[in-house]
Amino acid sequence: MSAGRPLNNWQAVHEEVLRRIHTREWRPGQIIPGEADLAGEFGCARTTVNRALRALADAGWLDRRRKAGTRVALNPMQKATLAIPVARHEIEARGQRYGYRLLERRMSPPPPELGERLDLRPETDMLHAEAVHLADDTPHLFEDRWINVEAVPDVLDAPLATMSANEWLVINASLTRGDISFGAVNATEREARILGAKPGEALFTVERTTFERTRPITWVRLVFAPGYRMHTRI
Amino acid sequence: MSAGRPLNNWQAVHEEVLRRIHTREWRPGQIIPGEADLAGEFGCARTTVNRALRALADAGWLDRRRKAGTRVALNPMQKATLAIPVARHEIEARGQRYGYRLLERRMSPPPPELGERLDLRPETDMLHAEAVHLADDTPHLFEDRWINVEAVPDVLDAPLATMSANEWLVINASLTRGDISFGAVNATEREARILGAKPGEALFTVERTTFERTRPITWVRLVFAPGYRMHTRI
DNA sequence: CAGTGGTCTAGACCACCAG
DNA sequence: TGGTGGTCTAGACCACTGC
């Protein structure tokens, strides 16, 4: 069934396969022809078909299993690649002026819950930094950060007044793993004051714990100004 | 510099390169050797190196540009692949019993804001369905959905009392694009009653608009029970 | 303009696992 | 156990883009 002009690049194959899925020529759950067959039909090497189908599987449109073959995914909308907001970039991308103010910086024992979660010895002091990120002088994001100084002692000399802890850590620490979670909190009195919100107002939060191997480096909670939404597309 | 045993599969190359990034042998912003060099060092084909480096670039660890070469990314934590929660799977994965109750189902003109956002003609009725998803009989998620019946007329015959609209649409409609956003809202009186929350309590929400080509099929807002967080890892 | 990554090909071998 | 996807190779050509 070698039809029209050969599809001799993987993007073209990708596009054609996606078209067949979208037009329901190939329906959810249905098995599609094997790589060799498609290569024959499209007039290209099997490697090229493989590249295209692998991309579609990564994106969630196909389910592939050896021997079982390739099927159209039942629910393509359950995978998304998300751009984790980096305050400076997000603000500058909107054409606004980025600002940063350090509100607090001091050594302190972490809240017990955090100490346990990071599996630190009790009574270990951490560096606690609080800051607010501004868009055209309007508060955008409140950052509440705890840093494990035993893991990155140099951070005590970091110029946190002018440079966000994140920027310093990215350059100076070895970050191998991150656990990230998203949720909602009611603004505390203090958060409300800092972010220009009403106390109790619902705020979007991101929490991230960053590790070097298994050693915790830092825990941070980002609390966004009211109305903030994080977007993605499939 | 062809050292020990050859790394003749892309996962091994992937691992070795990631190791050099993690140990800061190759530092953020630094340029790394070209594919040909690495292939020589590792004792494998350039294609294999390419596969590994491409995966690392997709994951955000490397930045690659023709002619400019490959550099260690400055901020590897800004990309994450997210598993969009599907209520049934999420609940069953926790070993709980999944339940579903349809609360409302009727034709109605959409709120003006929604009608505009979907670019529908004024006075177009939509199918409005509200449902709650239960985990062991405890409310987990409130679903507020509007469906464009002009795009999927058959949905009027869908057994929404026993099957969630999402499951029906995935099978019966052509979904080519989705816009997704995450945020926080204060529970309304009604949401609080349904979800077992206090009025005003901060709740995590996901909103998704789904399209066939450019035609809107459905808009849905998921409001999660208090304390819910969505997780991912890098 | 030249060096880098991006890709295609043809052939081959292999791991996996559904039937 | 045989068919399917997963991968490697060697060689080649090309597109992009920094210098």
Short mmCIF file of C-alpha atoms (C1' of nucleotides) in Angstrom, two decimals:
data_model
loop_
_atom_site.label_atom_id
_atom_site.label_comp_id
_atom_site.label_asym_id
_atom_site.label_seq_id
_atom_site.Cartn_x
_atom_site.Cartn_y
_atom_site.Cartn_z
CA MET A 1 0.00 0.00 0.00
CA SER A 2 2.75 2.50 -0.83
CA ALA A 3 0.69 5.54 -1.67
CA GLY A 4 1.81 9.06 -2.54
CA ARG A 5 5.14 10.75 -2.01
CA PRO A 6 7.30 8.85 0.46
CA LEU A 7 7.37 10.12 4.06
CA ASN A 8 11.09 9.96 4.49
CA ASN A 9 11.55 11.91 7.67
CA TRP A 10 10.29 11.09 11.10
CA GLN A 11 8.33 14.29 11.57
CA ALA A 12 6.26 13.53 8.48
CA VAL A 13 5.56 10.03 9.76
CA HIS A 14 4.74 11.48 13.17
CA GLU A 15 2.30 13.90 11.63
CA GLU A 16 0.62 11.27 9.47
CA VAL A 17 0.18 8.84 12.33
CA LEU A 18 -1.18 11.58 14.56
CA ARG A 19 -3.58 12.53 11.78
CA ARG A 20 -4.91 9.00 11.64
CA ILE A 21 -5.40 9.00 15.38
CA HIS A 22 -7.16 12.36 15.36
CA THR A 23 -9.44 11.45 12.49
CA ARG A 24 -10.23 8.20 14.30
CA GLU A 25 -9.06 6.16 11.35
CA TRP A 26 -7.16 4.42 14.13
CA ARG A 27 -9.31 4.38 17.27
CA PRO A 28 -8.42 4.34 20.94
CA GLY A 29 -7.44 0.83 21.98
CA GLN A 30 -7.04 -0.33 18.42
CA ILE A 31 -3.82 -1.97 17.28
CA ILE A 32 -1.97 -0.29 14.44
CA PRO A 33 0.30 -1.89 11.82
CA GLY A 34 3.80 -2.91 12.85
CA GLU A 35 6.88 -0.81 12.20
CA ALA A 36 7.95 -2.90 9.23
CA ASP A 37 4.55 -2.57 7.56
CA LEU A 38 4.46 1.18 8.07
CA ALA A 39 8.00 1.54 6.78
CA GLY A 40 6.88 -0.27 3.64
CA GLU A 41 3.79 1.88 3.27
CA PHE A 42 5.61 5.16 3.87
CA GLY A 43 8.64 4.24 1.83
CA CYS A 44 11.22 4.83 4.51
CA ALA A 45 13.47 2.85 6.83
CA ARG A 46 12.03 1.11 9.84
CA THR A 47 14.32 3.21 12.03
CA THR A 48 12.50 6.31 10.88
CA VAL A 49 9.10 4.85 11.72
CA ASN A 50 10.47 3.77 15.08
CA ARG A 51 11.62 7.30 15.83
CA ALA A 52 8.18 8.71 15.07
CA LEU A 53 6.23 6.08 16.99
CA ARG A 54 8.55 6.38 19.97
CA ALA A 55 7.93 10.12 20.09
CA LEU A 56 4.18 9.52 19.98
CA ALA A 57 4.43 6.97 22.75
CA ASP A 58 6.48 9.39 24.87
CA ALA A 59 3.82 12.00 24.36
CA GLY A 60 1.14 9.58 25.49
CA TRP A 61 -0.67 9.03 22.19
CA LEU A 62 0.42 5.42 21.76
CA ASP A 63 1.01 2.42 23.98
CA ARG A 64 3.73 0.11 22.76
CA ARG A 65 4.70 -3.34 23.96
CA ARG A 66 6.98 -5.91 22.44
CA LYS A 67 5.17 -8.68 20.72
CA ALA A 68 1.84 -7.14 21.67
CA GLY A 69 2.31 -4.38 19.13
CA THR A 70 1.36 -0.72 19.17
CA ARG A 71 -2.07 0.53 20.19
CA VAL A 72 -3.71 3.93 20.24
CA ALA A 73 -3.74 5.11 23.85
CA LEU A 74 -7.07 5.14 25.64
CA ASN A 75 -6.38 8.35 27.48
CA PRO A 76 -3.90 10.63 25.78
CA MET A 77 -4.52 13.48 28.19
CA GLN A 78 -2.84 12.02 31.24
CA LYS A 79 0.70 13.05 30.47
CA ALA A 80 1.93 16.59 30.20
CA THR A 81 5.30 18.22 30.18
CA LEU A 82 5.26 21.08 32.56
CA ALA A 83 7.45 24.15 32.67
CA ILE A 84 8.17 24.76 36.32
CA PRO A 85 7.94 28.49 36.76
CA VAL A 86 11.20 30.32 37.41
CA ALA A 87 10.10 33.65 38.78
CA ARG A 88 12.59 35.81 36.94
CA HIS A 89 11.93 34.23 33.55
CA GLU A 90 8.19 34.18 33.99
CA ILE A 91 8.07 37.86 34.89
CA GLU A 92 10.49 39.03 32.24
CA ALA A 93 8.65 36.97 29.61
CA ARG A 94 5.56 39.03 30.38
CA GLY A 95 7.53 42.16 29.72
CA GLN A 96 7.53 43.17 33.37
CA ARG A 97 10.46 44.26 35.48
CA TYR A 98 11.71 41.57 37.82
CA GLY A 99 12.44 42.47 41.38
CA TYR A 100 13.62 40.52 44.40
CA ARG A 101 13.67 41.37 48.08
CA LEU A 102 15.17 39.29 50.86
CA LEU A 103 12.91 39.48 53.89
CA GLU A 104 14.76 37.29 56.31
CA ARG A 105 17.95 35.32 56.57
CA ARG A 106 19.03 33.50 59.69
CA MET A 107 20.15 30.21 61.12
CA SER A 108 17.40 28.39 62.89
CA PRO A 109 16.25 24.90 63.73
CA PRO A 110 13.67 23.84 61.15
CA PRO A 111 10.08 23.12 62.07
CA PRO A 112 10.02 19.58 63.50
CA GLU A 113 7.92 18.33 60.62
CA LEU A 114 10.45 19.55 58.08
CA GLY A 115 13.39 18.14 60.01
CA GLU A 116 11.77 14.74 60.05
CA ARG A 117 10.80 14.87 56.43
CA LEU A 118 14.39 15.64 55.44
CA ASP A 119 15.64 12.99 57.83
CA LEU A 120 18.06 15.38 59.56
CA ARG A 121 19.41 14.94 63.06
CA PRO A 122 17.33 16.81 65.61
CA GLU A 123 18.78 20.17 66.66
CA THR A 124 20.52 20.65 63.32
CA ASP A 125 20.32 24.29 62.39
CA MET A 126 19.37 25.22 58.86
CA LEU A 127 19.65 28.45 56.96
CA HIS A 128 16.21 29.96 56.69
CA ALA A 129 15.64 32.52 53.95
CA GLU A 130 12.44 34.28 53.06
CA ALA A 131 12.08 36.42 50.00
CA VAL A 132 9.52 37.98 47.75
CA HIS A 133 9.72 38.17 43.97
CA LEU A 134 8.19 41.23 42.36
CA ALA A 135 6.73 41.98 38.96
CA ASP A 136 6.83 45.74 38.33
CA ASP A 137 7.01 46.22 42.11
CA THR A 138 3.87 44.14 42.62
CA PRO A 139 4.36 41.05 44.77
CA HIS A 140 4.24 37.93 42.62
CA LEU A 141 5.63 35.13 44.69
CA PHE A 142 6.64 34.52 48.28
CA GLU A 143 9.52 32.12 48.79
CA ASP A 144 10.08 30.33 52.07
CA ARG A 145 13.31 28.35 51.94
CA TRP A 146 15.35 26.15 54.27
CA ILE A 147 18.87 25.15 53.32
CA ASN A 148 20.92 22.29 54.74
CA VAL A 149 24.19 24.08 55.48
CA GLU A 150 26.00 20.85 56.24
CA ALA A 151 25.54 19.90 52.61
CA VAL A 152 26.46 23.30 51.15
CA PRO A 153 28.47 25.24 53.76
CA ASP A 154 29.48 27.87 51.23
CA VAL A 155 25.91 29.09 51.11
CA LEU A 156 26.65 31.04 54.29
CA ASP A 157 28.73 33.38 52.15
CA ALA A 158 26.17 33.61 49.36
CA PRO A 159 24.93 37.15 48.63
CA LEU A 160 21.30 36.27 49.20
CA ALA A 161 20.36 39.91 49.42
CA THR A 162 20.90 40.40 45.73
CA MET A 163 20.67 36.92 44.28
CA SER A 164 17.90 34.41 44.86
CA ALA A 165 18.91 31.28 46.69
CA ASN A 166 17.77 29.23 43.74
CA GLU A 167 20.16 30.96 41.37
CA TRP A 168 23.04 30.50 43.79
CA LEU A 169 22.31 26.85 44.41
CA VAL A 170 21.92 25.97 40.76
CA ILE A 171 25.44 27.21 40.10
CA ASN A 172 27.13 26.09 43.28
CA ALA A 173 25.49 22.87 44.35
CA SER A 174 25.04 19.47 42.87
CA LEU A 175 21.32 18.91 42.39
CA THR A 176 20.52 15.39 41.31
CA ARG A 177 16.90 14.92 42.27
CA GLY A 178 13.85 16.97 43.08
CA ASP A 179 10.49 16.11 44.55
CA ILE A 180 7.87 18.61 43.56
CA SER A 181 4.28 19.00 44.62
CA PHE A 182 1.50 21.42 43.86
CA GLY A 183 -1.36 22.41 46.08
CA ALA A 184 -3.46 25.14 47.63
CA VAL A 185 -3.26 26.94 50.98
CA ASN A 186 -5.20 29.62 52.76
CA ALA A 187 -3.08 32.75 53.09
CA THR A 188 -1.73 33.33 56.58
CA GLU A 189 -1.83 36.86 57.96
CA ARG A 190 1.79 37.32 57.07
CA GLU A 191 1.54 35.84 53.58
CA ALA A 192 -1.48 38.00 52.94
CA ARG A 193 0.41 41.12 53.98
CA ILE A 194 3.44 40.23 51.85
CA LEU A 195 1.50 39.21 48.76
CA GLY A 196 -1.23 41.80 48.91
CA ALA A 197 -3.89 39.17 49.49
CA LYS A 198 -6.71 38.86 51.97
CA PRO A 199 -6.06 36.56 54.95
CA GLY A 200 -7.55 33.18 54.19
CA GLU A 201 -7.54 33.73 50.45
CA ALA A 202 -6.70 30.61 48.46
CA LEU A 203 -3.16 30.65 47.10
CA PHE A 204 -1.44 28.28 44.72
CA THR A 205 1.73 26.71 46.09
CA VAL A 206 4.65 24.71 44.81
CA GLU A 207 6.81 22.78 47.24
CA ARG A 208 10.11 21.33 46.18
CA THR A 209 12.69 19.26 47.99
CA THR A 210 16.02 19.01 46.24
CA PHE A 211 18.61 16.32 46.82
CA GLU A 212 22.18 15.47 45.99
CA ARG A 213 21.95 11.72 45.69
CA THR A 214 19.91 11.05 48.80
CA ARG A 215 21.15 14.01 50.83
CA PRO A 216 18.65 16.84 51.15
CA ILE A 217 20.00 20.20 50.03
CA THR A 218 17.04 22.46 50.31
CA TRP A 219 13.30 22.61 50.84
CA VAL A 220 11.32 25.48 49.42
CA ARG A 221 7.71 26.53 49.35
CA LEU A 222 6.59 29.01 46.75
CA VAL A 223 3.33 30.80 47.49
CA PHE A 224 1.92 32.67 44.53
CA ALA A 225 -0.11 35.84 44.54
CA PRO A 226 -3.91 35.45 44.34
CA GLY A 227 -5.34 34.31 41.02
CA TYR A 228 -2.12 32.76 39.76
CA ARG A 229 -2.53 29.71 37.54
CA MET A 230 0.10 27.45 36.04
CA HIS A 231 -0.52 26.45 32.43
CA THR A 232 0.38 23.66 30.09
CA ARG A 233 -0.89 22.20 26.85
CA ILE A 234 -1.17 18.83 25.21
CA MET B 1 40.81 8.64 25.93
CA SER B 2 39.09 5.28 25.45
CA ALA B 3 39.10 4.03 28.99
CA GLY B 4 37.49 0.92 30.47
CA ARG B 5 34.86 -1.37 29.04
CA PRO B 6 33.03 0.23 26.12
CA LEU B 7 29.67 1.84 26.84
CA ASN B 8 27.87 0.32 23.89
CA ASN B 9 24.29 1.08 24.75
CA TRP B 10 22.64 4.41 25.09
CA GLN B 11 21.47 3.90 28.65
CA ALA B 12 25.06 3.36 29.78
CA VAL B 13 26.15 6.53 28.01
CA HIS B 14 23.17 8.35 29.51
CA GLU B 15 24.14 7.21 32.96
CA GLU B 16 27.79 8.11 32.56
CA VAL B 17 27.06 11.58 31.25
CA LEU B 18 24.54 12.19 34.01
CA ARG B 19 27.16 11.03 36.50
CA ARG B 20 29.62 13.59 35.19
CA ILE B 21 26.99 16.29 35.51
CA HIS B 22 26.03 15.25 39.02
CA THR B 23 29.63 15.05 40.21
CA ARG B 24 30.23 18.47 38.64
CA GLU B 25 33.00 17.07 36.49
CA TRP B 26 31.00 18.93 33.85
CA ARG B 27 29.56 22.07 35.40
CA PRO B 28 26.44 24.06 34.63
CA GLY B 29 27.02 26.23 31.59
CA GLN B 30 30.13 24.36 30.58
CA ILE B 31 30.47 22.91 27.10
CA ILE B 32 30.98 19.18 26.85
CA PRO B 33 32.82 17.22 24.14
CA GLY B 34 31.09 16.70 20.81
CA GLU B 35 29.25 13.55 19.88
CA ALA B 36 32.09 12.24 17.75
CA ASP B 37 34.60 12.67 20.59
CA LEU B 38 32.38 10.95 23.10
CA ALA B 39 31.68 8.12 20.69
CA GLY B 40 35.43 7.65 20.40
CA GLU B 41 35.91 7.73 24.15
CA PHE B 42 33.04 5.38 24.91
CA GLY B 43 33.81 3.05 22.06
CA CYS B 44 30.39 3.16 20.43
CA ALA B 45 28.73 4.68 17.39
CA ARG B 46 27.91 8.35 17.29
CA THR B 47 24.24 7.43 16.89
CA THR B 48 24.30 5.86 20.31
CA VAL B 49 25.81 8.95 21.89
CA ASN B 50 23.25 11.05 20.08
CA ARG B 51 20.41 8.99 21.51
CA ALA B 52 21.72 9.43 25.04
CA LEU B 53 22.40 13.15 24.75
CA ARG B 54 19.03 13.76 23.15
CA ALA B 55 17.31 12.06 26.06
CA LEU B 56 19.26 14.20 28.50
CA ALA B 57 18.36 17.33 26.57
CA ASP B 58 14.67 16.33 26.56
CA ALA B 59 14.85 15.85 30.30
CA GLY B 60 16.35 19.30 30.71
CA TRP B 61 19.88 18.36 31.80
CA LEU B 62 21.57 19.55 28.62
CA ASP B 63 21.16 22.40 26.17
CA ARG B 64 22.13 21.54 22.64
CA ARG B 65 22.57 23.77 19.63
CA ARG B 66 24.07 23.10 16.27
CA LYS B 67 27.51 24.47 15.83
CA ALA B 68 27.44 25.89 19.36
CA GLY B 69 27.72 22.40 20.85
CA THR B 70 26.24 20.84 23.95
CA ARG B 71 26.27 22.53 27.36
CA VAL B 72 25.21 21.47 30.82
CA ALA B 73 21.90 23.19 31.52
CA LEU B 74 21.92 26.03 34.01
CA ASN B 75 18.62 25.11 35.55
CA PRO B 76 17.71 21.44 35.19
CA MET B 77 14.70 21.73 37.48
CA GLN B 78 12.43 23.71 35.20
CA LYS B 79 11.00 20.83 33.22
CA ALA B 80 8.91 18.05 34.64
CA THR B 81 6.71 15.41 33.15
CA LEU B 82 3.48 15.36 34.99
CA ALA B 83 0.94 12.62 35.35
CA ILE B 84 -2.44 14.31 35.13
CA PRO B 85 -4.58 12.67 37.77
CA VAL B 86 -7.34 10.42 36.49
CA ALA B 87 -9.63 10.00 39.47
CA ARG B 88 -10.38 6.32 39.05
CA HIS B 89 -6.75 5.30 38.58
CA GLU B 90 -5.48 7.49 41.37
CA ILE B 91 -7.98 6.10 43.84
CA GLU B 92 -7.59 2.47 42.85
CA ALA B 93 -3.80 2.84 42.93
CA ARG B 94 -4.12 3.74 46.61
CA GLY B 95 -6.05 0.55 47.19
CA GLN B 96 -9.30 2.40 47.78
CA ARG B 97 -12.66 1.70 46.26
CA TYR B 98 -13.60 4.10 43.49
CA GLY B 99 -17.06 5.57 43.47
CA TYR B 100 -18.82 8.04 41.22
CA ARG B 101 -22.04 9.97 41.64
CA LEU B 102 -23.70 12.18 39.09
CA LEU B 103 -25.13 15.23 40.87
CA GLU B 104 -26.63 17.10 37.99
CA ARG B 105 -27.15 16.77 34.27
CA ARG B 106 -29.02 19.29 32.21
CA MET B 107 -28.92 21.52 29.18
CA SER B 108 -28.19 25.08 30.01
CA PRO B 109 -26.58 28.18 28.57
CA PRO B 110 -23.00 28.37 29.86
CA PRO B 111 -21.82 31.20 32.09
CA PRO B 112 -21.06 34.12 29.78
CA GLU B 113 -17.36 33.99 30.61
CA LEU B 114 -17.15 30.36 29.54
CA GLY B 115 -19.13 30.93 26.37
CA GLU B 116 -16.74 33.67 25.36
CA ARG B 117 -13.67 31.69 26.24
CA LEU B 118 -14.83 28.82 24.06
CA ASP B 119 -15.81 31.24 21.34
CA LEU B 120 -19.33 29.83 21.03
CA ARG B 121 -22.31 31.69 19.66
CA PRO B 122 -24.32 33.38 22.39
CA GLU B 123 -27.43 31.47 23.46
CA THR B 124 -25.88 28.13 22.55
CA ASP B 125 -26.96 25.58 25.12
CA MET B 126 -24.37 23.22 26.52
CA LEU B 127 -24.70 20.01 28.49
CA HIS B 128 -23.83 20.72 32.07
CA ALA B 129 -22.82 17.79 34.24
CA GLU B 130 -21.69 17.83 37.83
CA ALA B 131 -20.33 14.80 39.57
CA VAL B 132 -18.35 13.75 42.58
CA HIS B 133 -15.68 11.06 42.63
CA LEU B 134 -15.37 9.06 45.82
CA ALA B 135 -12.59 7.13 47.49
CA ASP B 136 -14.04 4.57 49.87
CA ASP B 137 -17.21 6.69 50.00
CA THR B 138 -15.22 9.78 50.98
CA PRO B 139 -15.47 12.67 48.54
CA HIS B 140 -12.23 13.07 46.63
CA LEU B 141 -12.98 15.30 43.70
CA PHE B 142 -15.79 17.48 42.46
CA GLU B 143 -16.16 17.71 38.71
CA ASP B 144 -17.95 20.59 37.02
CA ARG B 145 -18.21 19.97 33.30
CA TRP B 146 -19.69 21.69 30.26
CA ILE B 147 -19.95 19.86 26.97
CA ASN B 148 -20.43 21.36 23.52
CA VAL B 149 -23.26 19.18 22.23
CA GLU B 150 -22.95 20.57 18.73
CA ALA B 151 -19.55 18.94 18.53
CA VAL B 152 -20.57 15.62 20.08
CA PRO B 153 -24.36 15.24 19.79
CA ASP B 154 -24.21 11.58 20.83
CA VAL B 155 -23.23 12.65 24.32
CA LEU B 156 -26.92 13.28 24.95
CA ASP B 157 -27.38 9.51 24.99
CA ALA B 158 -24.32 8.84 27.12
CA PRO B 159 -25.04 7.02 30.40
CA LEU B 160 -23.49 9.70 32.54
CA ALA B 161 -25.13 8.29 35.63
CA THR B 162 -22.81 5.32 35.64
CA MET B 163 -19.86 6.43 33.56
CA SER B 164 -17.85 9.59 33.97
CA ALA B 165 -18.07 12.05 31.11
CA ASN B 166 -14.32 11.83 30.68
CA GLU B 167 -14.42 8.10 30.07
CA TRP B 168 -17.22 8.48 27.57
CA LEU B 169 -15.53 11.31 25.70
CA VAL B 170 -12.18 9.58 25.49
CA ILE B 171 -13.79 6.68 23.70
CA ASN B 172 -16.33 8.52 21.60
CA ALA B 173 -14.82 11.85 20.69
CA SER B 174 -11.79 13.02 18.83
CA LEU B 175 -9.59 14.92 21.25
CA THR B 176 -6.67 16.56 19.57
CA ARG B 177 -5.62 19.29 21.97
CA GLY B 178 -6.01 20.22 25.59
CA ASP B 179 -5.26 23.37 27.54
CA ILE B 180 -4.68 22.65 31.20
CA SER B 181 -4.17 24.93 34.13
CA PHE B 182 -3.66 24.49 37.85
CA GLY B 183 -4.64 26.85 40.59
CA ALA B 184 -6.30 27.40 43.93
CA VAL B 185 -9.81 28.49 44.90
CA ASN B 186 -11.70 29.14 48.09
CA ALA B 187 -14.43 26.55 48.55
CA THR B 188 -17.92 27.85 47.84
CA GLU B 189 -20.71 26.83 50.20
CA ARG B 190 -21.77 24.15 47.79
CA GLU B 191 -18.31 22.80 47.08
CA ALA B 192 -17.62 22.69 50.78
CA ARG B 193 -20.79 20.69 51.37
CA ILE B 194 -20.01 18.26 48.57
CA LEU B 195 -16.36 17.77 49.41
CA GLY B 196 -16.61 17.79 53.18
CA ALA B 197 -14.61 20.99 53.44
CA LYS B 198 -15.14 24.22 55.31
CA PRO B 199 -16.49 27.13 53.27
CA GLY B 200 -13.58 29.28 52.18
CA GLU B 201 -11.05 26.51 52.61
CA ALA B 202 -8.31 26.52 49.96
CA LEU B 203 -8.81 23.82 47.34
CA PHE B 204 -6.54 22.71 44.53
CA THR B 205 -8.10 22.89 41.08
CA VAL B 206 -7.36 21.69 37.58
CA GLU B 207 -9.12 23.27 34.64
CA ARG B 208 -8.97 21.71 31.22
CA THR B 209 -10.37 22.76 27.88
CA THR B 210 -10.32 20.07 25.24
CA PHE B 211 -10.48 20.64 21.51
CA GLU B 212 -10.92 18.76 18.29
CA ARG B 213 -8.70 20.78 16.01
CA THR B 214 -9.86 24.23 17.03
CA ARG B 215 -13.41 23.29 17.98
CA PRO B 216 -14.03 23.18 21.73
CA ILE B 217 -15.45 19.88 22.94
CA THR B 218 -15.56 20.29 26.67
CA TRP B 219 -14.46 22.44 29.56
CA VAL B 220 -14.02 20.91 32.97
CA ARG B 221 -12.98 22.12 36.38
CA LEU B 222 -11.82 19.58 38.91
CA VAL B 223 -11.91 20.72 42.52
CA PHE B 224 -10.03 18.44 44.88
CA ALA B 225 -10.79 17.70 48.50
CA PRO B 226 -8.83 19.69 51.10
CA GLY B 227 -5.17 18.86 51.50
CA TYR B 228 -4.78 17.29 48.08
CA ARG B 229 -1.39 17.75 46.43
CA MET B 230 -0.22 16.71 43.01
CA HIS B 231 3.25 15.21 42.89
CA THR B 232 6.06 14.78 40.43
CA ARG B 233 9.77 14.11 40.52
CA ILE B 234 12.84 15.07 38.52
"C1'" DC C 1 32.53 29.09 6.00
"C1'" DA C 2 33.31 25.25 8.73
"C1'" DG C 3 32.00 22.61 12.71
"C1'" DT C 4 28.25 20.89 15.27
"C1'" DG C 5 24.13 18.39 15.98
"C1'" DG C 6 20.09 16.19 13.32
"C1'" DT C 7 18.74 12.68 10.65
"C1'" DC C 8 18.29 8.69 7.17
"C1'" DT C 9 19.55 4.15 5.66
"C1'" DA C 10 20.23 -0.91 5.43
"C1'" DG C 11 21.22 -4.58 7.86
"C1'" DA C 12 21.65 -6.99 11.94
"C1'" DC C 13 20.95 -8.98 16.57
"C1'" DC C 14 18.37 -9.23 20.63
"C1'" DA C 15 14.89 -8.94 24.66
"C1'" DC C 16 10.67 -9.60 25.67
"C1'" DC C 17 6.32 -11.75 26.14
"C1'" DA C 18 1.52 -12.99 24.29
"C1'" DG C 19 -0.49 -16.87 22.53
"C1'" DT D 1 8.32 -19.99 20.54
"C1'" DG D 2 7.88 -16.73 17.01
"C1'" DG D 3 6.70 -12.02 16.17
"C1'" DT D 4 7.19 -7.42 17.84
"C1'" DG D 5 9.51 -3.48 19.28
"C1'" DG D 6 14.33 -1.92 21.01
"C1'" DT D 7 18.65 -1.00 19.76
"C1'" DC D 8 23.50 -0.81 17.57
"C1'" DT D 9 26.43 0.11 13.69
"C1'" DA D 10 28.91 2.46 9.90
"C1'" DG D 11 28.51 5.61 6.70
"C1'" DA D 12 26.47 9.41 4.67
"C1'" DC D 13 24.25 13.90 3.78
"C1'" DC D 14 22.39 18.02 5.46
"C1'" DA D 15 20.70 22.22 8.23
"C1'" DC D 16 21.81 25.39 11.11
"C1'" DT D 17 24.50 28.96 13.08
"C1'" DG D 18 28.59 30.92 15.64
"C1'" DC D 19 32.79 32.67 14.42
#
